[in-house]
């Protein structure tokens, strides 16, 4: 597979034409058989590439969905959080705002970090940070630690989100 100057990809495939047949005939082989084996090999590569692209698409969609879901799902759970952790309105406000403020503040910087270090690496790192912080939120013993884990979760979401738009 070669890339052209515009960033697009084009595949080089032998079709048994003058180039493939002539080189195979010169080598003492059958040009049609060489072209058929070349096509079979490239179709296996294409199938593996399609599976890989689908997996990447699935991971990106799930990550984006989790970031958006996490913005709203905490609002639904606020009454249970208040009773479970024994916090009032200001504590609940910080639980919601810690995530949102860090997410909003970090998105521009995270996009630049992705440009510098590669979006794949930054998105996967953001997904890991987001997942570990989500685990911390679930195990948080009090409102202060929940707020801190929500801020870390917002940082992970900020790393994850700009790379999903590419």
XYZ file of C-alpha atoms in Angstrom:
166
model
C 0.000 0.000 0.000
C 1.396 3.393 -0.946
C 0.302 6.828 0.027
C 0.012 9.628 -2.441
C 1.031 13.185 -1.632
C -2.481 14.225 -0.547
C -2.660 11.815 2.377
C -5.029 9.423 0.585
C -4.199 5.773 0.181
C -4.121 3.755 -2.957
C -3.486 0.087 -3.315
C -1.211 -1.389 -5.919
C -2.826 -4.490 -7.337
C -1.666 -6.695 -10.147
C -4.484 -7.598 -12.526
C -2.580 -9.782 -14.912
C -2.038 -6.902 -17.351
C 1.132 -6.170 -19.255
C 3.150 -5.384 -16.146
C 2.155 -8.387 -14.037
C 2.072 -10.890 -16.903
C 5.356 -9.729 -18.380
C 7.214 -9.942 -15.104
C 5.709 -13.335 -14.282
C 6.464 -14.648 -17.780
C 10.020 -13.388 -17.510
C 10.337 -15.237 -14.207
C 9.103 -18.410 -15.901
C 5.671 -18.438 -14.216
C 2.081 -17.997 -15.263
C 1.005 -14.350 -15.209
C -2.654 -15.148 -14.417
C -1.688 -17.372 -11.488
C 0.601 -14.684 -10.090
C -2.130 -12.060 -10.394
C -4.649 -14.382 -8.735
C -2.343 -15.072 -5.796
C -1.599 -11.350 -5.498
C -5.350 -10.568 -5.451
C -5.998 -13.283 -2.860
C -3.286 -11.897 -0.596
C -4.523 -8.332 -0.924
C -8.143 -9.352 -0.285
C -7.069 -11.027 2.985
C -5.235 -7.843 3.941
C -8.296 -5.770 3.040
C -10.552 -7.979 5.189
C -8.189 -7.621 8.148
C -8.073 -3.853 7.545
C -11.875 -3.639 7.472
C -12.096 -5.498 10.782
C -9.493 -3.200 12.287
C -11.344 -0.100 11.065
C -14.611 -1.372 12.499
C -12.951 -2.020 15.857
C -11.478 1.484 15.898
C -14.872 2.954 15.010
C -16.543 0.951 17.780
C -13.997 2.033 20.412
C -14.266 5.681 19.349
C -18.067 5.627 19.431
C -18.139 3.953 22.841
C -15.641 6.468 24.230
C -17.578 9.419 22.878
C -20.839 7.965 24.182
C -19.366 7.458 27.663
C -18.162 11.055 27.823
C -21.580 12.401 26.863
C -23.400 9.951 29.109
C -21.268 10.870 32.088
C -22.190 14.534 31.773
C -25.876 13.728 32.250
C -26.051 10.502 34.257
C -24.732 12.088 37.436
C -27.606 14.568 37.392
C -30.024 11.655 37.498
C -28.162 10.064 40.417
C -27.791 13.230 42.538
C -30.506 12.338 45.079
C -28.883 8.938 45.705
C -25.422 10.496 45.915
C -26.677 13.041 48.458
C -28.230 10.405 50.684
C -25.384 7.904 50.290
C -22.538 10.320 50.960
C -24.401 12.665 53.281
C -23.721 15.845 51.352
C -25.811 18.918 50.650
C -26.459 21.079 47.632
C -23.022 22.696 47.456
C -21.266 19.307 47.593
C -23.486 18.017 44.816
C -22.806 21.131 42.760
C -19.073 20.448 43.003
C -19.568 16.814 41.977
C -21.270 17.970 38.776
C -19.094 21.005 38.071
C -15.712 19.388 38.742
C -16.187 17.149 35.710
C -17.710 19.777 33.442
C -15.237 22.575 34.206
C -12.153 20.364 33.787
C -13.580 18.866 30.586
C -14.323 22.276 29.066
C -11.015 23.793 30.167
C -8.935 20.880 28.948
C -10.339 20.216 25.496
C -8.312 22.804 23.566
C -5.087 21.831 25.238
C -5.817 18.138 24.744
C -6.338 18.701 21.028
C -2.893 20.280 20.830
C -1.383 17.414 22.825
C -2.989 15.026 20.333
C -1.458 16.947 17.435
C 1.969 16.766 19.055
C 2.029 13.169 20.330
C -0.508 11.445 18.087
C -4.241 11.264 18.565
C -4.305 7.493 18.904
C -1.958 7.576 21.891
C -3.788 10.495 23.513
C -7.250 8.979 22.971
C -6.188 5.634 24.442
C -4.541 7.401 27.375
C -7.666 9.476 27.919
C -9.811 6.357 27.819
C -7.583 4.711 30.434
C -7.643 7.785 32.692
C -11.407 8.079 32.260
C -11.954 4.401 33.088
C -9.717 4.420 36.179
C -11.314 7.637 37.428
C -14.758 6.090 36.902
C -13.688 3.183 39.088
C -12.493 5.696 41.688
C -15.844 7.496 41.535
C -17.652 4.248 42.185
C -15.457 3.504 45.213
C -15.333 7.063 46.599
C -16.042 7.085 50.347
C -17.032 10.742 50.594
C -17.999 13.846 48.651
C -14.451 15.262 48.587
C -12.933 12.171 47.020
C -15.870 11.860 44.609
C -15.301 15.451 43.502
C -11.581 14.794 43.007
C -12.239 11.647 40.962
C -14.818 13.517 38.901
C -12.178 16.169 38.094
C -9.746 13.423 36.999
C -12.561 11.898 34.969
C -13.060 15.269 33.263
C -9.348 15.382 32.420
C -9.580 11.915 30.862
C -12.658 12.968 28.915
C -10.832 16.083 27.702
C -8.031 13.872 26.351
C -10.500 11.483 24.778
C -12.948 13.858 23.139
C -10.878 15.908 20.637
C -9.467 12.757 19.033
C -12.917 11.311 18.344
C -13.679 14.100 15.867
C -10.802 13.364 13.471
